[in-house]
Every structure is written in structure tokens, then in C-alpha cells.
Amino acid sequence: MLAFYGLENVTLPHVGPRSAMKVPAFASGVNFLIRTLATLPFGAWRKTKAGPKPIGGRLQTIVRDAPNREWSSWAARRYFWRQVFLHGRGLLAIVRVNGQPYELWPLNVGATSVTMNAWGEKTYTVTVSGAQPIGKTFAAADIIDLPFLLTDDMVNVESAVTLGEKALQLALAMNDYASQFFAGGGVPPLSLEGPIAAGADAQKRAMAEVQRAIDASRQSEKPIFALPPNYKLSQVGYDPAKGQMVEARLFQIQELARVLQLPPVFVQDLSKGTMSNTEQQDLFVVKHVITQWCVALEQEMNLKLFGQMKGERYVEHDVDGLQRGDFLSRLQGLAQGVQNALLSPDEGREILGRPSKGGNADKLFIQGATIPIDTMGQQDADPNKQNPDSNGDMVDDDQASDD
């Protein structure tokens, strides 16, 4: 049966990083992850007895502001995460001066080869193409390497494109078919049946007669037209809804969302989105997608920037920065922190980027009516405690009993 329809050798379109981004749902999901992870506040900290303190100097600059003289932090991280999701790994080269991190440079994964010796130690060789190709080799300690998914050999990687290859191929094929359907590449929707002569001229005259009847009906604005005797029109092609394969293409959107581990609303599929479940999907993305990628990059950078045993310095994302667009929820969270002595008002103002006020604003506050539950309803047993009389004057307990 497949051979009858010419489908015995069906070849789906090839999928690479560039062609995968031509699928709207996949491009939407990848761009969302790239921009979100690149936009998160990112800084370097030091552990002290008084709590975490921001690190100053050049280290803070290359992590938070600009990793080198040509890239901003946002641009470098955006390129890094693009490499992770489309090519399977992101690479940053560490340039050191006197043993200390001095600059970070993004590397092109396609121009970098990774090898591993018998001891499991990796080396990275970057080749710059040109009239005289230049190669530079880095030790693993000088490369920040974040794979999307390592293969069994611990060297090669899988990307979202390779893992979702079939889903992407099917999405591209259906998109091509739908576009050809409306571009006239499909079967005509109607066929003319009747006593048509075998000659080409006779067939043209018969179709012209039917077309004249249709045009006359259109001009008369009547929904009925008369066909020539013994002729009829029969449907052959599909209607536009079937030609676009709407349901099948919607399912492919959901498949691609699964590849990226994103809820459908984050690939712009609102067919099943409601006010309540959309908010829950926001929380899902933060807890199970964004936070996990943040931790992966933080641990890789902590190891490569500071070494295995130097745990007093570390880099960290501020995931709370995702709430910047939700101003009301942000204020409510800060208010709860101030009311429960978790934050001082000045600390809350600092999170909002506002200047400190000092004085009482630098102190912790808590609700005064909060008492242990087992003391509720008990009176103070202190005999010297004074109670107000009916006139508001303070009297001791003995005087109150005599009265």
C-alpha cells in the first residue's frame, strides 16, 4: 500500500540547530530559556561569620558586569546558554593572571574538540579557521563546561535538537505540507464530471461553461447557480482545516515542549491554559527548570574559578529576580519578611534598589501580640502588678480587691 502511494522511501527533512529554530514552538521555548537564564542577576559572594558578603574587585566585575572587554555579562551568558540548548554544551575559557581569574571568553562549540585521557582528564582544543588555522589547547580546569546531556563516553553530548530530532522533523514536514496546500501545490478541491469530450479543447470549453455559470451567480449575488446539462461538481481535495492538520501540529507543539521540559504555555500554546494553572506552571518552571540550570552553572563555575577546596567564595544567581515583573507579589513577600523579623526595612529597600533610611529602619521588627500558645488566657501572677481602675488610674491588686 505504501508503495502504491509512493511512500516506501519517505525522507523527512534534515534537522540542525538553524533549521530547528524555524519551528515556531521550539524557537519560542529555546529563546525563553536563553533570555530568562541570561537575565537573572548573577554575582560573586564570600562566606563570613556575619553572613554572605558581596565580593568586590575584578572578580565581581567579570561575573556580574562584563566577563571581558568585548562582552557584557548578559550577552556572554545569552550566547553560552544558546550553545547549551542548540549544540549540547556551553563553554567559557578562563584567562588567569597570577593564578587568579582575569577574564572569561565564550567559545564556539563547533570549533572546539574535546578529548579525554586514560585518567579521565579532559583537554579542549579550539581551532580558529582562516588562511593559517590557529589552535589553542586548554586544560579542563580552565574551561567552564556545561553539557545539556553527557553521553556514556563522558566526552560527547546530546542537545535538545538531537533528542527531539523526530518531533522537529515531523513539525517541519507538516509546516511544509500546509504551506504547499495553500500555495496551490495540493489537489484542486473540486472536479467536474459530465459528458466531456476527450480532446483538450473540448475539456476547456466545458470548464469555461461551468466557470461562466459560477461567475454569473456571483454577479447576481444568488447562492444558486445552474450547471450545464448532465454536469456535476464533486469534492476531491480537503478543506483548509484538514489541510493545515491543526490537531496534529498542536500535538507536535506539546511534544517539543516536553523536549525542553516546559509547560505548553511557555511555547505560546494557550489551548489548555487557564488563570489558575498558568500560575502553577510559572512555579513549575522556576522550581524544576530554571533553578536546576542555575545550580548546574553555579557549581561548575565555583569549581573552575575557586578550586575544589576553596568554599568560602562562590557565585550565585538571584532567582528572586524573576519577580521583578510581579510588583505586587514582590511587595507582599518583602512585607511578610519585615513583619516576621526575617528582613529589616532597609534590607527590603535594598532589594528594591532604594536607598537605606538608617535608624529604626535598620532594625528587625515583629508583631507584639505574638505569644506562646500555652500562655493564652493566663493572668500575670505578679502580686505587684498594677491594674487600671474604672477611672483609668493605676492601682495595685490589693487595693482593687478592697474596693
CSV table of N, CA and C in Angstrom, one decimal, residues 83-203:
chain,number,residue,atom,x,y,z
A,83,GLN,N,24.3,28.0,23.1
A,83,GLN,CA,25.2,26.8,22.8
A,83,GLN,C,24.7,25.6,23.6
A,84,VAL,N,24.3,25.8,24.8
A,84,VAL,CA,23.8,24.6,25.6
A,84,VAL,C,22.6,24.0,25.0
A,85,PHE,N,21.6,24.7,24.6
A,85,PHE,CA,20.3,24.2,24.2
A,85,PHE,C,20.4,23.8,22.7
A,86,LEU,N,21.1,24.4,21.9
A,86,LEU,CA,21.1,24.1,20.5
A,86,LEU,C,22.3,23.2,20.1
A,87,HIS,N,23.4,23.3,20.7
A,87,HIS,CA,24.6,22.5,20.4
A,87,HIS,C,25.0,21.5,21.4
A,88,GLY,N,24.3,21.5,22.6
A,88,GLY,CA,24.6,20.4,23.6
A,88,GLY,C,25.5,20.8,24.7
A,89,ARG,N,26.3,21.9,24.6
A,89,ARG,CA,27.2,22.3,25.7
A,89,ARG,C,27.6,23.7,25.5
A,90,GLY,N,27.8,24.4,26.6
A,90,GLY,CA,28.3,25.8,26.6
A,90,GLY,C,29.7,25.8,27.2
A,91,LEU,N,30.5,26.6,26.6
A,91,LEU,CA,31.9,26.7,27.0
A,91,LEU,C,32.4,28.1,27.3
A,92,LEU,N,33.1,28.3,28.4
A,92,LEU,CA,33.7,29.6,28.7
A,92,LEU,C,35.2,29.3,29.1
A,93,ALA,N,36.1,30.0,28.4
A,93,ALA,CA,37.5,29.9,28.7
A,93,ALA,C,37.9,30.9,29.8
A,94,ILE,N,38.7,30.4,30.8
A,94,ILE,CA,39.1,31.3,31.9
A,94,ILE,C,40.5,31.7,31.6
A,95,VAL,N,40.7,33.1,31.6
A,95,VAL,CA,42.1,33.6,31.4
A,95,VAL,C,42.5,34.1,32.8
A,96,ARG,N,43.7,33.6,33.2
A,96,ARG,CA,44.2,33.8,34.6
A,96,ARG,C,45.4,34.7,34.5
A,97,VAL,N,45.5,35.6,35.5
A,97,VAL,CA,46.7,36.4,35.7
A,97,VAL,C,47.2,36.1,37.2
A,98,ASN,N,48.4,35.7,37.3
A,98,ASN,CA,49.0,35.3,38.6
A,98,ASN,C,48.1,34.3,39.3
A,99,GLY,N,47.5,33.4,38.6
A,99,GLY,CA,46.7,32.3,39.1
A,99,GLY,C,45.2,32.7,39.4
A,100,GLN,N,44.9,34.0,39.3
A,100,GLN,CA,43.5,34.4,39.6
A,100,GLN,C,42.7,34.7,38.3
A,101,PRO,N,41.4,34.4,38.4
A,101,PRO,CA,40.6,34.7,37.2
A,101,PRO,C,40.6,36.1,36.8
A,102,TYR,N,40.9,36.4,35.5
A,102,TYR,CA,41.1,37.7,35.0
A,102,TYR,C,40.0,38.1,33.9
A,103,GLU,N,39.7,37.1,33.1
A,103,GLU,CA,38.7,37.3,32.1
A,103,GLU,C,38.0,35.9,31.8
A,104,LEU,N,36.8,36.0,31.2
A,104,LEU,CA,36.0,34.9,30.7
A,104,LEU,C,35.7,35.1,29.3
A,105,TRP,N,35.9,34.1,28.4
A,105,TRP,CA,35.7,34.3,27.0
A,105,TRP,C,34.8,33.1,26.5
A,106,PRO,N,33.6,33.4,25.9
A,106,PRO,CA,32.8,32.4,25.3
A,106,PRO,C,33.5,31.7,24.1
A,107,LEU,N,33.3,30.4,24.0
A,107,LEU,CA,33.9,29.6,22.9
A,107,LEU,C,32.9,29.0,22.0
A,108,ASN,N,33.2,28.9,20.8
A,108,ASN,CA,32.3,28.3,19.8
A,108,ASN,C,32.4,26.8,19.9
A,109,VAL,N,31.3,26.1,20.2
A,109,VAL,CA,31.4,24.7,20.4
A,109,VAL,C,31.7,24.0,19.1
A,110,GLY,N,31.3,24.5,18.0
A,110,GLY,CA,31.6,23.9,16.7
A,110,GLY,C,33.0,23.9,16.4
A,111,ALA,N,33.8,24.8,16.9
A,111,ALA,CA,35.2,24.9,16.7
A,111,ALA,C,36.1,24.3,17.8
A,112,THR,N,35.5,23.6,18.7
A,112,THR,CA,36.2,23.1,19.9
A,112,THR,C,36.1,21.5,19.9
A,113,SER,N,37.2,20.9,20.0
A,113,SER,CA,37.2,19.4,20.1
A,113,SER,C,37.6,19.0,21.6
A,114,VAL,N,36.9,18.0,22.1
A,114,VAL,CA,37.2,17.6,23.5
A,114,VAL,C,37.7,16.2,23.5
A,115,THR,N,38.8,16.0,24.2
A,115,THR,CA,39.4,14.6,24.3
A,115,THR,C,39.6,14.3,25.8
A,116,MET,N,39.8,13.0,26.1
A,116,MET,CA,39.9,12.6,27.4
A,116,MET,C,41.0,11.5,27.5
A,117,ASN,N,41.9,11.6,28.4
A,117,ASN,CA,43.0,10.5,28.5
A,117,ASN,C,42.5,9.4,29.4
A,118,ALA,N,43.4,8.4,29.6
A,118,ALA,CA,43.0,7.2,30.4
A,118,ALA,C,42.6,7.5,31.8
A,119,TRP,N,43.1,8.7,32.4
A,119,TRP,CA,42.8,9.1,33.7
A,119,TRP,C,41.5,9.8,33.9
A,120,GLY,N,40.9,10.1,32.7
A,120,GLY,CA,39.6,10.8,32.8
A,120,GLY,C,39.8,12.3,32.7
A,121,GLU,N,41.0,12.8,32.4
A,121,GLU,CA,41.3,14.2,32.3
A,121,GLU,C,41.0,14.7,30.9
A,122,LYS,N,40.2,15.8,30.8
A,122,LYS,CA,39.8,16.3,29.5
A,122,LYS,C,40.7,17.5,29.1
A,123,THR,N,40.9,17.6,27.8
A,123,THR,CA,41.5,18.8,27.2
A,123,THR,C,40.6,19.3,26.1
A,124,TYR,N,40.7,20.6,25.9
A,124,TYR,CA,39.8,21.3,25.0
A,124,TYR,C,40.7,22.0,24.0
A,125,THR,N,40.5,21.7,22.7
A,125,THR,CA,41.3,22.3,21.6
A,125,THR,C,40.4,23.2,20.8
A,126,VAL,N,40.7,24.5,20.7
A,126,VAL,CA,39.9,25.4,19.9
A,126,VAL,C,40.7,25.8,18.7
A,127,THR,N,40.0,25.6,17.5
A,127,THR,CA,40.7,25.9,16.2
A,127,THR,C,40.0,27.1,15.6
A,128,VAL,N,40.8,28.1,15.3
A,128,VAL,CA,40.3,29.3,14.6
A,128,VAL,C,40.6,29.2,13.2
A,129,SER,N,39.5,29.2,12.3
A,129,SER,CA,39.7,29.0,10.9
A,129,SER,C,40.3,30.2,10.2
A,130,GLY,N,40.9,30.1,9.1
A,130,GLY,CA,41.5,31.2,8.4
A,130,GLY,C,42.5,30.6,7.4
A,131,ALA,N,43.3,31.6,6.8
A,131,ALA,CA,44.3,31.2,5.9
A,131,ALA,C,45.3,30.3,6.6
A,132,GLN,N,45.6,30.6,7.8
A,132,GLN,CA,46.5,29.7,8.6
A,132,GLN,C,45.8,29.4,9.9
A,133,PRO,N,45.1,28.3,10.0
A,133,PRO,CA,44.3,27.9,11.2
A,133,PRO,C,45.2,27.9,12.4
A,134,ILE,N,44.6,28.5,13.5
A,134,ILE,CA,45.3,28.6,14.8
A,134,ILE,C,44.6,27.7,15.8
A,135,GLY,N,45.3,26.9,16.5
A,135,GLY,CA,44.7,26.0,17.5
A,135,GLY,C,45.3,26.4,18.9
A,136,LYS,N,44.4,26.3,19.9
A,136,LYS,CA,44.9,26.6,21.3
A,136,LYS,C,44.2,25.5,22.2
A,137,THR,N,45.0,25.0,23.1
A,137,THR,CA,44.6,23.9,23.9
A,137,THR,C,44.4,24.4,25.3
A,138,PHE,N,43.3,24.0,26.0
A,138,PHE,CA,43.1,24.4,27.4
A,138,PHE,C,42.9,23.1,28.2
A,139,ALA,N,43.4,23.2,29.5
A,139,ALA,CA,43.1,22.2,30.4
A,139,ALA,C,41.7,22.3,30.9
A,140,ALA,N,41.1,21.2,31.4
A,140,ALA,CA,39.8,21.2,31.9
A,140,ALA,C,39.6,22.2,33.0
A,141,ALA,N,40.6,22.5,33.8
A,141,ALA,CA,40.5,23.4,35.0
A,141,ALA,C,40.3,24.9,34.5
A,142,ASP,N,40.6,25.1,33.2
A,142,ASP,CA,40.5,26.5,32.7
A,142,ASP,C,39.3,26.6,31.7
A,143,ILE,N,38.4,25.6,31.7
A,143,ILE,CA,37.2,25.7,30.8
A,143,ILE,C,35.9,25.4,31.7
A,144,ILE,N,35.0,26.3,31.6
A,144,ILE,CA,33.7,26.1,32.2
A,144,ILE,C,32.8,25.4,31.2
A,145,ASP,N,32.5,24.2,31.5
A,145,ASP,CA,31.9,23.3,30.5
A,145,ASP,C,30.5,22.8,31.1
A,146,LEU,N,29.4,23.2,30.5
A,146,LEU,CA,28.1,22.8,31.0
A,146,LEU,C,27.4,22.1,29.8
A,147,PRO,N,27.3,20.7,29.9
A,147,PRO,CA,26.6,20.0,28.8
A,147,PRO,C,25.1,19.9,29.1
A,148,PHE,N,24.4,19.8,28.0
A,148,PHE,CA,22.9,19.6,28.1
A,148,PHE,C,22.7,18.2,28.6
A,149,LEU,N,23.4,17.2,28.0
A,149,LEU,CA,23.3,15.8,28.5
A,149,LEU,C,24.6,15.1,28.0
A,150,LEU,N,25.4,14.6,28.9
A,150,LEU,CA,26.6,13.9,28.5
A,150,LEU,C,26.2,12.5,28.0
A,151,THR,N,27.0,12.0,27.1
A,151,THR,CA,26.8,10.6,26.6
A,151,THR,C,27.6,9.7,27.5
A,152,ASP,N,27.6,8.4,27.2
A,152,ASP,CA,28.3,7.4,28.1
A,152,ASP,C,29.8,7.6,28.1
A,153,ASP,N,30.4,8.1,27.0
A,153,ASP,CA,31.8,8.3,27.0
A,153,ASP,C,32.3,9.5,27.8
A,154,MET,N,31.4,10.3,28.3
A,154,MET,CA,31.7,11.4,29.2
A,154,MET,C,32.4,12.5,28.4
A,155,VAL,N,32.4,12.5,27.1
A,155,VAL,CA,33.0,13.5,26.2
A,155,VAL,C,32.0,14.1,25.3
A,156,ASN,N,31.3,13.3,24.6
A,156,ASN,CA,30.3,13.8,23.6
A,156,ASN,C,29.0,14.2,24.4
A,157,VAL,N,28.2,14.9,23.7
A,157,VAL,CA,26.9,15.4,24.3
A,157,VAL,C,25.7,15.2,23.4
A,158,GLU,N,24.6,15.3,24.0
A,158,GLU,CA,23.3,15.3,23.3
A,158,GLU,C,22.7,16.7,23.5
A,159,SER,N,22.0,17.2,22.5
A,159,SER,CA,21.4,18.5,22.6
A,159,SER,C,19.9,18.4,22.5
A,160,ALA,N,19.2,19.4,22.8
A,160,ALA,CA,17.7,19.4,22.6
A,160,ALA,C,17.3,19.1,21.2
A,161,VAL,N,18.2,19.5,20.3
A,161,VAL,CA,17.9,19.3,18.8
A,161,VAL,C,18.0,17.8,18.5
A,162,THR,N,19.1,17.1,19.0
A,162,THR,CA,19.2,15.7,18.7
A,162,THR,C,18.2,14.9,19.4
A,163,LEU,N,17.9,15.2,20.6
A,163,LEU,CA,16.9,14.4,21.4
A,163,LEU,C,15.5,14.5,20.8
A,164,GLY,N,15.2,15.7,20.3
A,164,GLY,CA,13.9,15.9,19.7
A,164,GLY,C,13.9,15.9,18.2
A,165,GLU,N,14.8,15.2,17.6
A,165,GLU,CA,15.0,15.2,16.1
A,165,GLU,C,13.7,14.8,15.4
A,166,LYS,N,13.1,13.7,15.8
A,166,LYS,CA,11.9,13.2,15.1
A,166,LYS,C,10.8,14.2,15.2
A,167,ALA,N,10.6,14.7,16.4
A,167,ALA,CA,9.5,15.6,16.6
A,167,ALA,C,9.7,16.9,15.8
A,168,LEU,N,11.0,17.4,15.7
A,168,LEU,CA,11.3,18.5,14.9
A,168,LEU,C,11.1,18.3,13.4
A,169,GLN,N,11.5,17.1,12.9
A,169,GLN,CA,11.4,16.7,11.5
A,169,GLN,C,9.9,16.7,11.2
A,170,LEU,N,9.1,16.1,12.0
A,170,LEU,CA,7.6,16.0,11.7
A,170,LEU,C,7.0,17.4,11.7
A,171,ALA,N,7.4,18.2,12.6
A,171,ALA,CA,6.9,19.6,12.6
A,171,ALA,C,7.2,20.4,11.4
A,172,LEU,N,8.5,20.2,10.9
A,172,LEU,CA,8.9,20.9,9.7
A,172,LEU,C,8.2,20.3,8.5
A,173,ALA,N,8.0,19.0,8.4
A,173,ALA,CA,7.3,18.4,7.3
A,173,ALA,C,5.8,18.8,7.2
A,174,MET,N,5.2,18.9,8.4
A,174,MET,CA,3.8,19.3,8.4
A,174,MET,C,3.7,20.8,8.0
A,175,ASN,N,4.6,21.6,8.4
A,175,ASN,CA,4.6,23.0,8.1
A,175,ASN,C,4.8,23.2,6.6
A,176,ASP,N,5.7,22.4,6.0
A,176,ASP,CA,5.9,22.5,4.5
A,176,ASP,C,4.7,22.1,3.8
A,177,TYR,N,4.0,21.0,4.3
A,177,TYR,CA,2.8,20.5,3.6
A,177,TYR,C,1.7,21.5,3.6
A,178,ALA,N,1.5,22.1,4.8
A,178,ALA,CA,0.4,23.1,4.9
A,178,ALA,C,0.7,24.3,4.1
A,179,SER,N,2.0,24.8,4.0
A,179,SER,CA,2.3,25.9,3.1
A,179,SER,C,2.1,25.6,1.7
A,180,GLN,N,2.4,24.4,1.2
A,180,GLN,CA,2.2,24.0,-0.2
A,180,GLN,C,0.7,23.9,-0.5
A,181,PHE,N,-0.1,23.4,0.5
A,181,PHE,CA,-1.5,23.3,0.3
A,181,PHE,C,-2.2,24.6,-0.1
A,182,PHE,N,-1.8,25.7,0.6
A,182,PHE,CA,-2.4,27.0,0.3
A,182,PHE,C,-1.6,27.7,-0.8
A,183,ALA,N,-0.5,27.2,-1.2
A,183,ALA,CA,0.2,27.8,-2.4
A,183,ALA,C,-0.1,27.2,-3.7
A,184,GLY,N,-1.2,26.3,-3.7
A,184,GLY,CA,-1.6,25.7,-4.9
A,184,GLY,C,-0.9,24.4,-5.2
A,185,GLY,N,-0.1,23.9,-4.3
A,185,GLY,CA,0.6,22.6,-4.6
A,185,GLY,C,-0.2,21.4,-4.3
A,186,GLY,N,-1.4,21.5,-3.7
A,186,GLY,CA,-2.2,20.4,-3.4
A,186,GLY,C,-3.2,20.0,-4.5
A,187,VAL,N,-4.1,19.1,-4.2
A,187,VAL,CA,-5.1,18.7,-5.2
A,187,VAL,C,-6.2,19.7,-5.3
A,188,PRO,N,-6.7,20.1,-6.5
A,188,PRO,CA,-7.8,21.0,-6.6
A,188,PRO,C,-9.0,20.5,-5.8
A,189,PRO,N,-9.7,21.4,-5.1
A,189,PRO,CA,-10.8,21.0,-4.2
A,189,PRO,C,-12.0,20.4,-4.9
A,190,LEU,N,-12.2,20.6,-6.2
A,190,LEU,CA,-13.4,20.2,-6.9
A,190,LEU,C,-13.0,19.5,-8.2
A,191,SER,N,-13.8,18.6,-8.7
A,191,SER,CA,-13.7,18.0,-10.0
A,191,SER,C,-15.0,18.1,-10.8
A,192,LEU,N,-14.9,18.3,-12.1
A,192,LEU,CA,-16.1,18.4,-12.9
A,192,LEU,C,-16.4,17.1,-13.6
A,193,GLU,N,-17.6,16.6,-13.4
A,193,GLU,CA,-18.0,15.3,-14.0
A,193,GLU,C,-19.1,15.6,-15.0
A,194,GLY,N,-19.0,14.9,-16.2
A,194,GLY,CA,-20.1,15.0,-17.2
A,194,GLY,C,-19.6,14.5,-18.5
A,195,PRO,N,-20.4,14.7,-19.6
A,195,PRO,CA,-20.0,14.2,-20.9
A,195,PRO,C,-19.0,15.1,-21.6
A,196,ILE,N,-17.7,15.0,-21.1
A,196,ILE,CA,-16.7,15.9,-21.6
A,196,ILE,C,-15.9,15.1,-22.7
A,197,ALA,N,-15.7,15.7,-23.8
A,197,ALA,CA,-15.0,15.0,-24.9
A,197,ALA,C,-13.6,14.8,-24.5
A,198,ALA,N,-13.0,13.9,-25.3
A,198,ALA,CA,-11.6,13.5,-24.9
A,198,ALA,C,-10.6,14.6,-25.3
A,199,GLY,N,-10.9,15.5,-26.2
A,199,GLY,CA,-10.0,16.5,-26.7
A,199,GLY,C,-9.7,17.5,-25.6
A,200,ALA,N,-8.5,18.1,-25.6
A,200,ALA,CA,-8.2,19.1,-24.7
A,200,ALA,C,-9.0,20.4,-24.9
A,201,ASP,N,-9.3,20.8,-26.1
A,201,ASP,CA,-10.1,22.0,-26.4
A,201,ASP,C,-11.5,21.8,-25.9
A,202,ALA,N,-12.1,20.6,-26.0
A,202,ALA,CA,-13.4,20.3,-25.6
A,202,ALA,C,-13.5,20.4,-24.0
A,203,GLN,N,-12.5,19.9,-23.3
A,203,GLN,CA,-12.5,20.0,-21.9
A,203,GLN,C,-12.4,21.4,-21.4
